[in-house]
Amino acid sequence: MKKLLLLLLFCITASAQFQSAYPPIEQCDDNNDQFAVFDLAQLTPTILANVNPGDYTVTFYNSFANAQNNINPIVTPNNYVNVQPAIQTLGIRIVNNVTSDIILATVDIRILPSPIANPATLSKCDMTELPIYNLSDALVQITGGNPNVFVSYYETIVDAQNGSNQIQGGGYIPFVNPGTQTLFVRVQNIQNNCFSLTTLTLNTHNCGDPCPAPTQLTATNISNTSFTVNWNNVGGSMGSIFNRVCVVPLGAQPSDSFSYVVSATSNSFVFTGLSPDTCYEVYVKTVCDISVSSTWSAPLQVCMQDCINSGNCTEVLVLNAFIDSNNNGIKDSGESNFSQGNFIYQINDLGNTLYGSPNNGTYYIFDNNPTNSYDFSFQLYGGLSTYYASNTTHNNITLSAGSGTTYLYFPITVLQAYVDAGCYIIPQNLPRPGFTYDVVISYINNGSDTIPNGTVTFTKDANVTIYAISQTGVTTTSNGFTYDFTNLVHNETRTITVTLQVPTIPTVNLGNLLSNSASIQINGDVHLPNNSSTLTQMVVGSYDPNDKAESHGGRIVFIDFTSSDYLYYTIRFENTGTANAEFIRVEDLLSADLDETTFEMLNASHPVNTRRENSQLTWHFYNIDLPPTVTHPNDSHGYVHFRVKPKAGYALGDVIPNTASIFFDYNPPIVTNTFNTEFVENLGNPTFTSEAILMYPNPANSILNLKNASELISKIYVYDILGKKVFTLTENNSNEITIDVSRFEKGIYLLEVTTQSNKKSNKKLIIK
């Protein structure tokens, strides 16, 4: 009995050296998203303060239940991102390495709110003496009237971050007069000491400009080559002698040497002789005296119209390929269109061959030049000459004024039955932790007859769950679903939209790759390579809705890619403006590493005209009338999906870049990201734990330090959340590196660090 009492006393004494709950660990919410990076390891010395630290092992868990069951330990406690917003209770497991006794405890991690800090502006009008600003006049602009904050002002952002060299006193004289000066403002929460930074702009300007620039420029009567510009002459104390008007290409600067003189009593001028489908900027200035002129006005952007790109020409050619079931050379009722090939044509016998990919068998050519002459034929895709024949040509075709719409037909003869189904998976947006994203399964009957039945199979990535499926009647499986379809007619395309749920960090992390695949199975398919499709996408924090991506996710194992394989590209666009886009043009100049002759158009979100001229691809969405996201978020986007092969001779380590440009109406192009596809030895790389790399400070704003104690660092790549490489260091033989990150935009980045032994590690960097 005495031995038992002694044992109980020992256990109670040992347990009394630990707490059941430890003081919370708090972190300021720098991004105001209720998530932050915590250093849990800072609590370990407190936990082991009354014992020999070498006798105990401390492990942290996402929850107390996980600590009880010893499952899912937190492997990077010094770099932990909370998975629940605001406050989360973690479990702690303390193990005596000598006796194997186990003590359980908890600790809360809390997100402390950072105060709102709005940018502000103070203006003064001063011509004769230095202005004096009372910086407190900006308090309401900066804080919105919040009384629970302390506001201080600094001349540099470094001082604002450190809270040093604060501007003292109520009167501040700016460095620049007249002009603008930016001060940095630190807004600190009185209750929790968290702070946010913003700017205060001091705008000192001259009073009563005696010769002001014209305002309110507008353009009217816009045609292919001309327009009228109108403006408002403000009128200053000096009066005016005349105006100068200048039109320059978009982005160029105005010049007196290339301007036109307009009477002071006039506020209108007509520009002529401009280039169709081109954007310009117009400037106007007032000349008040022989040596006194106003500044140039703010520019007015004007884009010339072009009926060829907008699809509004009165004269149009419509090319139509179809299955000539009765071989009479005439398209009869019930004969279906044919899309397995390209229209080939030349203009004016100049020797420059153009290729038009039919959209459901049809291709449009708009032309307002009646002197142009066209020659046409239809070329089948490679390998189809055994099954089909196309012998029709049309030569010396012109579009005379007033001819309207001219139809040219290309009958396709079936030599023997062709059974082929294709299946492709197309991205609609990018995966983000905690959000859903969509992929579209597109399946098509490329054969000559109706496919009576078949099965579409979808296999999801193990890290995501299926949130919704647009198709009814599917059969769910442990890793996706199947769908049995019937009566898919020739040239018919059907789609299934799959909505997938992405888990939160740390189940997935920024930079992880998610792969989903789809396939189709039918009886007697003679062409199997297009029966399956895989889409690999990177997990990002946010993304640009106008982008370009390739389905392999950026890296392809060199030995697994054969001469029969294609690269599958998707260009996505979204109308983020305020009005409908009447027509859209997408352009893609293929990389010199891609074989343009293998280009095949696969799918598009809307009816589209697809043209290839050498390596230049152009898609025209005529009359798309795409609504803006602000009014129709589900209908404001679209895409093109195509495939092309690399040129022969690609090698291990080669990188194929590709970029696209998107034109909404007559607006300047939106240039997408450059998507790089690299041929690699394998997708798995030797890695080392991120703890081997010391990175500080994080978050960073100007300088980032990296140190690896075990071996030298050879390469560093930094990617933004869209996967774009923003920094490269490839020649290094040191284990300590300093990087200037002051030019980086605020946000989240992914660092890939490679050592001299080719081990790789990824770390998340926050720039604030």
PDB file of N, CA and C in Angstrom, residues 234-319:
ATOM      1  N   VAL A 234     -10.933  76.223 -70.912  1.00  0.00           N
ATOM      2  CA  VAL A 234     -11.220  76.687 -69.561  1.00  0.00           C
ATOM      3  C   VAL A 234     -11.150  78.203 -69.458  1.00  0.00           C
ATOM      4  N   GLY A 235     -10.124  78.815 -70.029  1.00  0.00           N
ATOM      5  CA  GLY A 235      -9.984  80.275 -69.968  1.00  0.00           C
ATOM      6  C   GLY A 235      -9.316  80.726 -68.692  1.00  0.00           C
ATOM      7  N   GLY A 236      -8.103  81.276 -68.788  1.00  0.00           N
ATOM      8  CA  GLY A 236      -7.393  81.776 -67.612  1.00  0.00           C
ATOM      9  C   GLY A 236      -7.300  83.287 -67.654  1.00  0.00           C
ATOM     10  N   SER A 237      -6.551  83.826 -66.724  1.00  0.00           N
ATOM     11  CA  SER A 237      -6.447  85.282 -66.618  1.00  0.00           C
ATOM     12  C   SER A 237      -5.712  85.903 -67.803  1.00  0.00           C
ATOM     13  N   MET A 238      -4.884  85.094 -68.507  1.00  0.00           N
ATOM     14  CA  MET A 238      -4.135  85.634 -69.641  1.00  0.00           C
ATOM     15  C   MET A 238      -4.922  85.582 -70.940  1.00  0.00           C
ATOM     16  N   GLY A 239      -6.055  84.862 -70.966  1.00  0.00           N
ATOM     17  CA  GLY A 239      -6.748  84.672 -72.221  1.00  0.00           C
ATOM     18  C   GLY A 239      -6.022  83.663 -73.081  1.00  0.00           C
ATOM     19  N   SER A 240      -6.342  83.581 -74.383  1.00  0.00           N
ATOM     20  CA  SER A 240      -5.684  82.615 -75.264  1.00  0.00           C
ATOM     21  C   SER A 240      -5.581  83.162 -76.671  1.00  0.00           C
ATOM     22  N   ILE A 241      -4.506  82.732 -77.378  1.00  0.00           N
ATOM     23  CA  ILE A 241      -4.307  83.124 -78.774  1.00  0.00           C
ATOM     24  C   ILE A 241      -4.849  82.038 -79.696  1.00  0.00           C
ATOM     25  N   PHE A 242      -4.461  80.766 -79.421  1.00  0.00           N
ATOM     26  CA  PHE A 242      -4.955  79.633 -80.208  1.00  0.00           C
ATOM     27  C   PHE A 242      -4.749  78.354 -79.417  1.00  0.00           C
ATOM     28  N   ASN A 243      -5.248  77.231 -79.946  1.00  0.00           N
ATOM     29  CA  ASN A 243      -5.064  75.905 -79.349  1.00  0.00           C
ATOM     30  C   ASN A 243      -4.172  75.054 -80.249  1.00  0.00           C
ATOM     31  N   ARG A 244      -3.525  74.074 -79.654  1.00  0.00           N
ATOM     32  CA  ARG A 244      -2.812  73.041 -80.408  1.00  0.00           C
ATOM     33  C   ARG A 244      -3.457  71.697 -80.107  1.00  0.00           C
ATOM     34  N   VAL A 245      -3.693  70.891 -81.141  1.00  0.00           N
ATOM     35  CA  VAL A 245      -4.231  69.540 -80.958  1.00  0.00           C
ATOM     36  C   VAL A 245      -3.236  68.557 -81.559  1.00  0.00           C
ATOM     37  N   CYS A 246      -3.092  67.420 -80.897  1.00  0.00           N
ATOM     38  CA  CYS A 246      -2.086  66.436 -81.320  1.00  0.00           C
ATOM     39  C   CYS A 246      -2.655  65.041 -81.129  1.00  0.00           C
ATOM     40  N   VAL A 247      -2.481  64.171 -82.121  1.00  0.00           N
ATOM     41  CA  VAL A 247      -2.866  62.769 -82.005  1.00  0.00           C
ATOM     42  C   VAL A 247      -1.605  61.916 -82.177  1.00  0.00           C
ATOM     43  N   VAL A 248      -1.412  60.953 -81.267  1.00  0.00           N
ATOM     44  CA  VAL A 248      -0.214  60.108 -81.288  1.00  0.00           C
ATOM     45  C   VAL A 248      -0.637  58.662 -81.064  1.00  0.00           C
ATOM     46  N   PRO A 249       0.195  57.703 -81.473  1.00  0.00           N
ATOM     47  CA  PRO A 249      -0.092  56.293 -81.156  1.00  0.00           C
ATOM     48  C   PRO A 249      -0.186  56.087 -79.655  1.00  0.00           C
ATOM     49  N   LEU A 250      -0.934  55.084 -79.263  1.00  0.00           N
ATOM     50  CA  LEU A 250      -1.160  54.811 -77.851  1.00  0.00           C
ATOM     51  C   LEU A 250       0.168  54.688 -77.109  1.00  0.00           C
ATOM     52  N   GLY A 251       0.349  55.476 -76.044  1.00  0.00           N
ATOM     53  CA  GLY A 251       1.558  55.413 -75.236  1.00  0.00           C
ATOM     54  C   GLY A 251       2.631  56.408 -75.626  1.00  0.00           C
ATOM     55  N   ALA A 252       2.525  57.051 -76.809  1.00  0.00           N
ATOM     56  CA  ALA A 252       3.520  58.036 -77.244  1.00  0.00           C
ATOM     57  C   ALA A 252       3.230  59.393 -76.599  1.00  0.00           C
ATOM     58  N   GLN A 253       4.229  60.290 -76.647  1.00  0.00           N
ATOM     59  CA  GLN A 253       4.094  61.608 -76.037  1.00  0.00           C
ATOM     60  C   GLN A 253       3.734  62.657 -77.090  1.00  0.00           C
ATOM     61  N   PRO A 254       2.916  63.660 -76.709  1.00  0.00           N
ATOM     62  CA  PRO A 254       2.553  64.712 -77.673  1.00  0.00           C
ATOM     63  C   PRO A 254       3.722  65.647 -77.940  1.00  0.00           C
ATOM     64  N   SER A 255       3.671  66.339 -79.068  1.00  0.00           N
ATOM     65  CA  SER A 255       4.756  67.244 -79.447  1.00  0.00           C
ATOM     66  C   SER A 255       4.181  68.414 -80.223  1.00  0.00           C
ATOM     67  N   ASP A 256       4.705  69.627 -79.955  1.00  0.00           N
ATOM     68  CA  ASP A 256       4.282  70.808 -80.718  1.00  0.00           C
ATOM     69  C   ASP A 256       4.583  70.636 -82.200  1.00  0.00           C
ATOM     70  N   SER A 257       5.680  69.917 -82.505  1.00  0.00           N
ATOM     71  CA  SER A 257       6.109  69.763 -83.903  1.00  0.00           C
ATOM     72  C   SER A 257       5.104  68.975 -84.730  1.00  0.00           C
ATOM     73  N   PHE A 258       4.312  68.121 -84.088  1.00  0.00           N
ATOM     74  CA  PHE A 258       3.363  67.291 -84.825  1.00  0.00           C
ATOM     75  C   PHE A 258       1.925  67.612 -84.403  1.00  0.00           C
ATOM     76  N   SER A 259       1.683  68.893 -84.127  1.00  0.00           N
ATOM     77  CA  SER A 259       0.346  69.308 -83.708  1.00  0.00           C
ATOM     78  C   SER A 259      -0.289  70.208 -84.770  1.00  0.00           C
ATOM     79  N   TYR A 260      -1.585  70.407 -84.615  1.00  0.00           N
ATOM     80  CA  TYR A 260      -2.337  71.274 -85.516  1.00  0.00           C
ATOM     81  C   TYR A 260      -2.798  72.501 -84.742  1.00  0.00           C
ATOM     82  N   VAL A 261      -2.783  73.659 -85.396  1.00  0.00           N
ATOM     83  CA  VAL A 261      -3.211  74.906 -84.776  1.00  0.00           C
ATOM     84  C   VAL A 261      -4.697  75.102 -85.036  1.00  0.00           C
ATOM     85  N   VAL A 262      -5.431  75.415 -83.967  1.00  0.00           N
ATOM     86  CA  VAL A 262      -6.877  75.622 -84.058  1.00  0.00           C
ATOM     87  C   VAL A 262      -7.198  76.965 -83.430  1.00  0.00           C
ATOM     88  N   SER A 263      -8.096  77.684 -84.036  1.00  0.00           N
ATOM     89  CA  SER A 263      -8.481  79.006 -83.548  1.00  0.00           C
ATOM     90  C   SER A 263      -8.919  78.951 -82.094  1.00  0.00           C
ATOM     91  N   ALA A 264      -8.637  80.039 -81.359  1.00  0.00           N
ATOM     92  CA  ALA A 264      -9.009  80.101 -79.942  1.00  0.00           C
ATOM     93  C   ALA A 264     -10.509  80.065 -79.750  1.00  0.00           C
ATOM     94  N   THR A 265     -11.256  80.454 -80.766  1.00  0.00           N
ATOM     95  CA  THR A 265     -12.716  80.462 -80.643  1.00  0.00           C
ATOM     96  C   THR A 265     -13.327  79.113 -80.967  1.00  0.00           C
ATOM     97  N   SER A 266     -12.503  78.150 -81.398  1.00  0.00           N
ATOM     98  CA  SER A 266     -13.022  76.830 -81.764  1.00  0.00           C
ATOM     99  C   SER A 266     -12.645  75.811 -80.692  1.00  0.00           C
ATOM    100  N   ASN A 267     -13.487  74.817 -80.536  1.00  0.00           N
ATOM    101  CA  ASN A 267     -13.185  73.722 -79.599  1.00  0.00           C
ATOM    102  C   ASN A 267     -13.440  72.370 -80.254  1.00  0.00           C
ATOM    103  N   SER A 268     -13.104  72.283 -81.565  1.00  0.00           N
ATOM    104  CA  SER A 268     -13.361  71.047 -82.301  1.00  0.00           C
ATOM    105  C   SER A 268     -12.345  70.913 -83.425  1.00  0.00           C
ATOM    106  N   PHE A 269     -11.959  69.648 -83.727  1.00  0.00           N
ATOM    107  CA  PHE A 269     -11.029  69.389 -84.827  1.00  0.00           C
ATOM    108  C   PHE A 269     -11.276  67.983 -85.355  1.00  0.00           C
ATOM    109  N   VAL A 270     -11.130  67.778 -86.694  1.00  0.00           N
ATOM    110  CA  VAL A 270     -11.345  66.480 -87.327  1.00  0.00           C
ATOM    111  C   VAL A 270      -9.997  65.891 -87.748  1.00  0.00           C
ATOM    112  N   PHE A 271      -9.674  64.700 -87.206  1.00  0.00           N
ATOM    113  CA  PHE A 271      -8.478  63.966 -87.618  1.00  0.00           C
ATOM    114  C   PHE A 271      -8.860  62.981 -88.715  1.00  0.00           C
ATOM    115  N   THR A 272      -8.049  62.904 -89.775  1.00  0.00           N
ATOM    116  CA  THR A 272      -8.293  61.977 -90.883  1.00  0.00           C
ATOM    117  C   THR A 272      -7.019  61.210 -91.198  1.00  0.00           C
ATOM    118  N   GLY A 273      -7.141  60.198 -92.079  1.00  0.00           N
ATOM    119  CA  GLY A 273      -5.975  59.447 -92.532  1.00  0.00           C
ATOM    120  C   GLY A 273      -5.376  58.531 -91.490  1.00  0.00           C
ATOM    121  N   LEU A 274      -6.171  58.104 -90.516  1.00  0.00           N
ATOM    122  CA  LEU A 274      -5.678  57.218 -89.466  1.00  0.00           C
ATOM    123  C   LEU A 274      -5.813  55.760 -89.885  1.00  0.00           C
ATOM    124  N   SER A 275      -5.241  54.858 -89.114  1.00  0.00           N
ATOM    125  CA  SER A 275      -5.222  53.426 -89.460  1.00  0.00           C
ATOM    126  C   SER A 275      -6.397  52.701 -88.808  1.00  0.00           C
ATOM    127  N   PRO A 276      -7.097  51.867 -89.564  1.00  0.00           N
ATOM    128  CA  PRO A 276      -8.210  51.099 -88.976  1.00  0.00           C
ATOM    129  C   PRO A 276      -7.718  50.180 -87.858  1.00  0.00           C
ATOM    130  N   ASP A 277      -8.620  49.901 -86.930  1.00  0.00           N
ATOM    131  CA  ASP A 277      -8.354  48.953 -85.852  1.00  0.00           C
ATOM    132  C   ASP A 277      -7.099  49.331 -85.056  1.00  0.00           C
ATOM    133  N   THR A 278      -6.882  50.637 -84.884  1.00  0.00           N
ATOM    134  CA  THR A 278      -5.722  51.142 -84.157  1.00  0.00           C
ATOM    135  C   THR A 278      -6.184  52.151 -83.122  1.00  0.00           C
ATOM    136  N   CYS A 279      -5.544  52.147 -81.956  1.00  0.00           N
ATOM    137  CA  CYS A 279      -5.904  53.067 -80.882  1.00  0.00           C
ATOM    138  C   CYS A 279      -4.901  54.223 -80.823  1.00  0.00           C
ATOM    139  N   TYR A 280      -5.413  55.424 -80.552  1.00  0.00           N
ATOM    140  CA  TYR A 280      -4.607  56.638 -80.468  1.00  0.00           C
ATOM    141  C   TYR A 280      -4.918  57.371 -79.163  1.00  0.00           C
ATOM    142  N   GLU A 281      -4.047  58.339 -78.835  1.00  0.00           N
ATOM    143  CA  GLU A 281      -4.305  59.263 -77.742  1.00  0.00           C
ATOM    144  C   GLU A 281      -4.295  60.687 -78.288  1.00  0.00           C
ATOM    145  N   VAL A 282      -5.256  61.505 -77.842  1.00  0.00           N
ATOM    146  CA  VAL A 282      -5.404  62.879 -78.304  1.00  0.00           C
ATOM    147  C   VAL A 282      -5.093  63.823 -77.147  1.00  0.00           C
ATOM    148  N   TYR A 283      -4.323  64.876 -77.442  1.00  0.00           N
ATOM    149  CA  TYR A 283      -3.981  65.902 -76.462  1.00  0.00           C
ATOM    150  C   TYR A 283      -4.333  67.274 -77.036  1.00  0.00           C
ATOM    151  N   VAL A 284      -4.687  68.207 -76.140  1.00  0.00           N
ATOM    152  CA  VAL A 284      -4.957  69.593 -76.540  1.00  0.00           C
ATOM    153  C   VAL A 284      -4.270  70.512 -75.533  1.00  0.00           C
ATOM    154  N   LYS A 285      -3.679  71.629 -76.026  1.00  0.00           N
ATOM    155  CA  LYS A 285      -3.115  72.634 -75.131  1.00  0.00           C
ATOM    156  C   LYS A 285      -3.556  74.017 -75.604  1.00  0.00           C
ATOM    157  N   THR A 286      -3.503  74.978 -74.683  1.00  0.00           N
ATOM    158  CA  THR A 286      -3.845  76.369 -74.981  1.00  0.00           C
ATOM    159  C   THR A 286      -2.571  77.209 -75.038  1.00  0.00           C
ATOM    160  N   VAL A 287      -2.434  78.026 -76.074  1.00  0.00           N
ATOM    161  CA  VAL A 287      -1.322  78.970 -76.189  1.00  0.00           C
ATOM    162  C   VAL A 287      -1.862  80.337 -75.794  1.00  0.00           C
ATOM    163  N   CYS A 288      -1.375  80.867 -74.652  1.00  0.00           N
ATOM    164  CA  CYS A 288      -1.903  82.120 -74.103  1.00  0.00           C
ATOM    165  C   CYS A 288      -1.089  83.344 -74.517  1.00  0.00           C
ATOM    166  N   ASP A 289       0.177  83.157 -74.865  1.00  0.00           N
ATOM    167  CA  ASP A 289       1.038  84.263 -75.288  1.00  0.00           C
ATOM    168  C   ASP A 289       2.165  83.665 -76.115  1.00  0.00           C
ATOM    169  N   ILE A 290       2.994  84.480 -76.660  1.00  0.00           N
ATOM    170  CA  ILE A 290       4.067  84.011 -77.524  1.00  0.00           C
ATOM    171  C   ILE A 290       4.925  82.970 -76.824  1.00  0.00           C
ATOM    172  N   SER A 291       5.196  83.158 -75.557  1.00  0.00           N
ATOM    173  CA  SER A 291       6.081  82.242 -74.836  1.00  0.00           C
ATOM    174  C   SER A 291       5.383  81.541 -73.671  1.00  0.00           C
ATOM    175  N   VAL A 292       4.048  81.641 -73.620  1.00  0.00           N
ATOM    176  CA  VAL A 292       3.308  81.045 -72.508  1.00  0.00           C
ATOM    177  C   VAL A 292       2.256  80.075 -73.052  1.00  0.00           C
ATOM    178  N   SER A 293       2.370  78.805 -72.645  1.00  0.00           N
ATOM    179  CA  SER A 293       1.390  77.790 -73.046  1.00  0.00           C
ATOM    180  C   SER A 293       0.965  77.000 -71.820  1.00  0.00           C
ATOM    181  N   SER A 294      -0.210  76.434 -71.898  1.00  0.00           N
ATOM    182  CA  SER A 294      -0.645  75.522 -70.843  1.00  0.00           C
ATOM    183  C   SER A 294       0.070  74.183 -71.001  1.00  0.00           C
ATOM    184  N   THR A 295      -0.062  73.357 -70.026  1.00  0.00           N
ATOM    185  CA  THR A 295       0.385  71.970 -70.199  1.00  0.00           C
ATOM    186  C   THR A 295      -0.568  71.272 -71.159  1.00  0.00           C
ATOM    187  N   TRP A 296      -0.144  70.116 -71.680  1.00  0.00           N
ATOM    188  CA  TRP A 296      -1.069  69.316 -72.488  1.00  0.00           C
ATOM    189  C   TRP A 296      -2.187  68.800 -71.586  1.00  0.00           C
ATOM    190  N   SER A 297      -3.356  68.693 -72.140  1.00  0.00           N
ATOM    191  CA  SER A 297      -4.497  68.154 -71.403  1.00  0.00           C
ATOM    192  C   SER A 297      -4.263  66.684 -71.066  1.00  0.00           C
ATOM    193  N   ALA A 298      -5.113  66.160 -70.193  1.00  0.00           N
ATOM    194  CA  ALA A 298      -5.102  64.711 -69.979  1.00  0.00           C
ATOM    195  C   ALA A 298      -5.466  64.031 -71.297  1.00  0.00           C
ATOM    196  N   PRO A 299      -4.844  62.891 -71.618  1.00  0.00           N
ATOM    197  CA  PRO A 299      -5.090  62.271 -72.928  1.00  0.00           C
ATOM    198  C   PRO A 299      -6.486  61.670 -73.038  1.00  0.00           C
ATOM    199  N   LEU A 300      -7.008  61.679 -74.248  1.00  0.00           N
ATOM    200  CA  LEU A 300      -8.254  60.992 -74.584  1.00  0.00           C
ATOM    201  C   LEU A 300      -7.906  59.832 -75.504  1.00  0.00           C
ATOM    202  N   GLN A 301      -8.285  58.626 -75.119  1.00  0.00           N
ATOM    203  CA  GLN A 301      -8.001  57.446 -75.940  1.00  0.00           C
ATOM    204  C   GLN A 301      -9.138  57.213 -76.922  1.00  0.00           C
ATOM    205  N   VAL A 302      -8.781  57.046 -78.203  1.00  0.00           N
ATOM    206  CA  VAL A 302      -9.766  56.815 -79.259  1.00  0.00           C
ATOM    207  C   VAL A 302      -9.277  55.652 -80.119  1.00  0.00           C
ATOM    208  N   CYS A 303     -10.164  54.680 -80.378  1.00  0.00           N
ATOM    209  CA  CYS A 303      -9.808  53.525 -81.199  1.00  0.00           C
ATOM    210  C   CYS A 303     -10.621  53.538 -82.487  1.00  0.00           C
ATOM    211  N   MET A 304      -9.911  53.385 -83.607  1.00  0.00           N
ATOM    212  CA  MET A 304     -10.574  53.356 -84.904  1.00  0.00           C
ATOM    213  C   MET A 304     -11.357  52.049 -85.084  1.00  0.00           C
ATOM    214  N   GLN A 305     -12.457  52.149 -85.791  1.00  0.00           N
ATOM    215  CA  GLN A 305     -13.265  50.966 -86.047  1.00  0.00           C
ATOM    216  C   GLN A 305     -12.678  50.154 -87.207  1.00  0.00           C
ATOM    217  N   ASP A 306     -13.084  48.879 -87.274  1.00  0.00           N
ATOM    218  CA  ASP A 306     -12.657  48.000 -88.358  1.00  0.00           C
ATOM    219  C   ASP A 306     -13.698  46.900 -88.492  1.00  0.00           C
ATOM    220  N   CYS A 307     -14.436  46.900 -89.582  1.00  0.00           N
ATOM    221  CA  CYS A 307     -15.521  45.926 -89.732  1.00  0.00           C
ATOM    222  C   CYS A 307     -14.995  44.505 -89.889  1.00  0.00           C
ATOM    223  N   ILE A 308     -13.717  44.353 -90.258  1.00  0.00           N
ATOM    224  CA  ILE A 308     -13.162  43.006 -90.427  1.00  0.00           C
ATOM    225  C   ILE A 308     -13.010  42.331 -89.071  1.00  0.00           C
ATOM    226  N   ASN A 309     -12.507  43.073 -88.083  1.00  0.00           N
ATOM    227  CA  ASN A 309     -12.354  42.492 -86.752  1.00  0.00           C
ATOM    228  C   ASN A 309     -13.647  42.463 -85.970  1.00  0.00           C
ATOM    229  N   SER A 310     -14.515  43.442 -86.193  1.00  0.00           N
ATOM    230  CA  SER A 310     -15.772  43.476 -85.447  1.00  0.00           C
ATOM    231  C   SER A 310     -16.836  42.585 -86.078  1.00  0.00           C
ATOM    232  N   GLY A 311     -16.603  42.139 -87.338  1.00  0.00           N
ATOM    233  CA  GLY A 311     -17.596  41.289 -88.004  1.00  0.00           C
ATOM    234  C   GLY A 311     -18.808  42.052 -88.483  1.00  0.00           C
ATOM    235  N   ASN A 312     -18.631  43.348 -88.812  1.00  0.00           N
ATOM    236  CA  ASN A 312     -19.765  44.172 -89.231  1.00  0.00           C
ATOM    237  C   ASN A 312     -19.705  44.594 -90.692  1.00  0.00           C
ATOM    238  N   CYS A 313     -18.803  43.983 -91.482  1.00  0.00           N
ATOM    239  CA  CYS A 313     -18.756  44.323 -92.903  1.00  0.00           C
ATOM    240  C   CYS A 313     -20.053  43.888 -93.598  1.00  0.00           C
ATOM    241  N   THR A 314     -20.465  44.678 -94.562  1.00  0.00           N
ATOM    242  CA  THR A 314     -21.685  44.334 -95.316  1.00  0.00           C
ATOM    243  C   THR A 314     -21.469  43.077 -96.138  1.00  0.00           C
ATOM    244  N   GLU A 315     -20.259  42.888 -96.655  1.00  0.00           N
ATOM    245  CA  GLU A 315     -19.954  41.725 -97.475  1.00  0.00           C
ATOM    246  C   GLU A 315     -19.235  40.668 -96.631  1.00  0.00           C
ATOM    247  N   VAL A 316     -19.677  39.409 -96.750  1.00  0.00           N
ATOM    248  CA  VAL A 316     -19.106  38.333 -95.952  1.00  0.00           C
ATOM    249  C   VAL A 316     -19.158  37.030 -96.739  1.00  0.00           C
ATOM    250  N   LEU A 317     -18.088  36.240 -96.593  1.00  0.00           N
ATOM    251  CA  LEU A 317     -18.040  34.888 -97.149  1.00  0.00           C
ATOM    252  C   LEU A 317     -18.306  33.895 -96.024  1.00  0.00           C
ATOM    253  N   VAL A 318     -19.180  32.918 -96.267  1.00  0.00           N
ATOM    254  CA  VAL A 318     -19.461  31.867 -95.300  1.00  0.00           C
ATOM    255  C   VAL A 318     -19.047  30.539 -95.922  1.00  0.00           C
ATOM    256  N   LEU A 319     -18.009  29.900 -95.346  1.00  0.00           N
ATOM    257  CA  LEU A 319     -17.526  28.610 -95.824  1.00  0.00           C
ATOM    258  C   LEU A 319     -18.154  27.523 -94.972  1.00  0.00           C
TER     259      LEU A 319
END
